[in-house]
Amino acid sequence: TQSTWGFMKRASAIRSFFGTGEETPSFVSSSNALPPPEPLKLCSFRWLTAPEASKRVLHLRLDLSACSVQNYQPGDALAIRCVNDESTVHETIERLNWSRDMPSAVLPHIPDGVTVEQALLFCCDILGAPSRKLLKILAESATDAADRTRIETLAGRDGKEEYHRLFVVERVNLLGLLQRFPSVHVSPSILLPLLPPLLPRYYTVTSSPLLLPNGAEIAFSVPEFEVSGKPSRGLCTGFLEDLCSELCNANHCAGDMDVADRAVFLTGSLKRSSVFELPAPALLSQSRLLLVGPGTGVAPFRAFLQHISMLPTNERPRDVWLFFGCRTEAEFIYRSDFEEFESNQVLTRLFVAFSRNADDKVYVTHKMAEVAEPLRSLLLDPSGYLYVCGDGASMVKDVRAVVLSILSEEPSTAQLLWADLMSQSRYRCEVWS
């Protein structure tokens, strides 16, 4: 459902609620380990995928000159604040017979003086699967015996399959749950403490501060799925795509769209990476890097390669191998960048796997197996590092399996060599679902 606010107004509302800099409410910084959110000015954006692609990937450039986030490093992420869809929030309030201006419960993630409308918009996760504790409370409040019995079953061991079907497969949210059980009625003081906080969404930077000293770039795909049989998208990615579409007055525009003069701000913080980072400067010039990033998992490696390209030649890694995979050429993001890195010898070898270009599906693991010998040499080198980034635990499992087969034909030996990679912090992984 399209926002009645307009997406630029929604961005402004997020910024106002969470505050910026010294004005940040204490509940924001006390509810998580992130620095206080700051204004991130949107400078430009573009769609990285072609209109005919089955997936949509967007690239955003943000101006960080007015905030402390500019001291990021490749591998760090921006934690972007988002807001729940107001039509869903309003339907939820109406279903519960609340009024929008009722005072909210005061909780670690909900400040004093906030209405229930604001709490559900900005503070509470109303889209995730409900906890068993929440289901038990809802069962107690049901006035209809059939509703009560079914909710109690969902909360118990006998309801595992039904729970999975409703909340994992069908992605039924809080509103959908309340609509299924019309006799459930709870007050804000009971319901709100049982809802988890609405967390920021993390996007690993795809740029280097050496090349873009006062800015940062991020990239993200826009996942599409069904909620209770209706089409939906990711909460933050859907909002960001709608914001870009509103700014360019189109669902897709070719090339970069400069909006620096529009004064549009996102709200976010810097999340430091303690693991997914380049080797320390003292080690980088002797290092050998194997980068595996299917889909948008390749975006952080653009930041790595930008960073390396800005270093003197004698401070760069000995070699860098990149394996990227996508469905078709229409989804080959940052193609010109990676091809330029390769031609300029910042990138030693670039391998691309297209899984839908031919009858036989080709994945990054197939490309890795084709060059097993040089990869074995890289991985067995004490200065060799393996980086894996992407969407889905199954991808990580597949990459691990092919790496084990590359390390040794003897399973026990391969496991020992893998353990060495792990113990020496030469395997670095970032994965999301």
mmCIF file of N, CA, C and O in Angstrom, residues 61 72 207-215 217 302 306-307 309-310 341:
data_model
loop_
_atom_site.group_PDB
_atom_site.id
_atom_site.type_symbol
_atom_site.label_atom_id
_atom_site.label_comp_id
_atom_site.label_asym_id
_atom_site.label_seq_id
_atom_site.Cartn_x
_atom_site.Cartn_y
_atom_site.Cartn_z
ATOM 1 N N ARG A 61 24.340 7.155 -3.164
ATOM 2 C CA ARG A 61 25.490 7.913 -2.672
ATOM 3 C C ARG A 61 24.996 8.899 -1.625
ATOM 4 O O ARG A 61 24.044 9.648 -1.855
ATOM 5 N N TYR A 72 34.509 6.028 8.238
ATOM 6 C CA TYR A 72 34.304 4.589 8.060
ATOM 7 C C TYR A 72 35.483 3.962 7.313
ATOM 8 O O TYR A 72 36.334 4.650 6.741
ATOM 9 N N SER A 207 31.961 1.647 -0.999
ATOM 10 C CA SER A 207 32.904 2.673 -1.429
ATOM 11 C C SER A 207 34.035 2.771 -0.422
ATOM 12 O O SER A 207 33.933 2.273 0.703
ATOM 13 N N SER A 208 35.132 3.443 -0.832
ATOM 14 C CA SER A 208 36.272 3.666 0.055
ATOM 15 C C SER A 208 36.373 5.142 0.395
ATOM 16 O O SER A 208 36.226 6.000 -0.490
ATOM 17 N N PRO A 209 36.664 5.479 1.655
ATOM 18 C CA PRO A 209 36.834 6.887 2.011
ATOM 19 C C PRO A 209 38.066 7.507 1.349
ATOM 20 O O PRO A 209 38.168 8.729 1.277
ATOM 21 N N LEU A 210 38.989 6.676 0.871
ATOM 22 C CA LEU A 210 40.146 7.220 0.157
ATOM 23 C C LEU A 210 39.734 7.828 -1.176
ATOM 24 O O LEU A 210 40.356 8.785 -1.650
ATOM 25 N N LEU A 211 38.672 7.269 -1.771
ATOM 26 C CA LEU A 211 38.174 7.775 -3.045
ATOM 27 C C LEU A 211 37.027 8.758 -2.855
ATOM 28 O O LEU A 211 36.840 9.687 -3.643
ATOM 29 N N LEU A 212 36.264 8.558 -1.784
ATOM 30 C CA LEU A 212 35.089 9.391 -1.523
ATOM 31 C C LEU A 212 35.176 9.876 -0.072
ATOM 32 O O LEU A 212 34.465 9.383 0.803
ATOM 33 N N PRO A 213 36.050 10.850 0.204
ATOM 34 C CA PRO A 213 36.353 11.202 1.600
ATOM 35 C C PRO A 213 35.187 11.768 2.394
ATOM 36 O O PRO A 213 35.152 11.635 3.612
ATOM 37 N N ASN A 214 34.236 12.408 1.750
ATOM 38 C CA ASN A 214 33.112 13.000 2.480
ATOM 39 C C ASN A 214 31.783 12.308 2.197
ATOM 40 O O ASN A 214 30.719 12.873 2.453
ATOM 41 N N GLY A 215 31.871 11.100 1.679
ATOM 42 C CA GLY A 215 30.633 10.399 1.336
ATOM 43 C C GLY A 215 30.779 8.900 1.466
ATOM 44 O O GLY A 215 31.866 8.381 1.747
ATOM 45 N N GLU A 217 28.786 5.095 -0.207
ATOM 46 C CA GLU A 217 27.809 4.511 -1.120
ATOM 47 C C GLU A 217 27.371 3.157 -0.596
ATOM 48 O O GLU A 217 28.168 2.423 0.013
ATOM 49 N N ARG A 302 33.639 -4.118 -3.940
ATOM 50 C CA ARG A 302 33.903 -2.889 -4.691
ATOM 51 C C ARG A 302 34.620 -1.888 -3.790
ATOM 52 O O ARG A 302 35.557 -1.195 -4.218
ATOM 53 N N GLN A 306 38.280 -0.458 -4.504
ATOM 54 C CA GLN A 306 38.485 0.991 -4.567
ATOM 55 C C GLN A 306 39.617 1.395 -3.627
ATOM 56 O O GLN A 306 40.497 2.196 -3.978
ATOM 57 N N HIS A 307 39.575 0.857 -2.424
ATOM 58 C CA HIS A 307 40.576 1.192 -1.413
ATOM 59 C C HIS A 307 41.965 0.782 -1.893
ATOM 60 O O HIS A 307 42.923 1.569 -1.797
ATOM 61 N N SER A 309 42.964 0.336 -4.923
ATOM 62 C CA SER A 309 43.361 1.116 -6.099
ATOM 63 C C SER A 309 43.968 2.463 -5.722
ATOM 64 O O SER A 309 44.723 3.056 -6.502
ATOM 65 N N MET A 310 43.648 2.969 -4.533
ATOM 66 C CA MET A 310 44.148 4.269 -4.095
ATOM 67 C C MET A 310 45.478 4.153 -3.354
ATOM 68 O O MET A 310 46.067 5.172 -2.972
ATOM 69 N N PHE A 341 38.919 -2.501 -12.778
ATOM 70 C CA PHE A 341 39.868 -2.964 -11.772
ATOM 71 C C PHE A 341 40.773 -4.050 -12.352
ATOM 72 O O PHE A 341 41.974 -4.086 -12.079
#
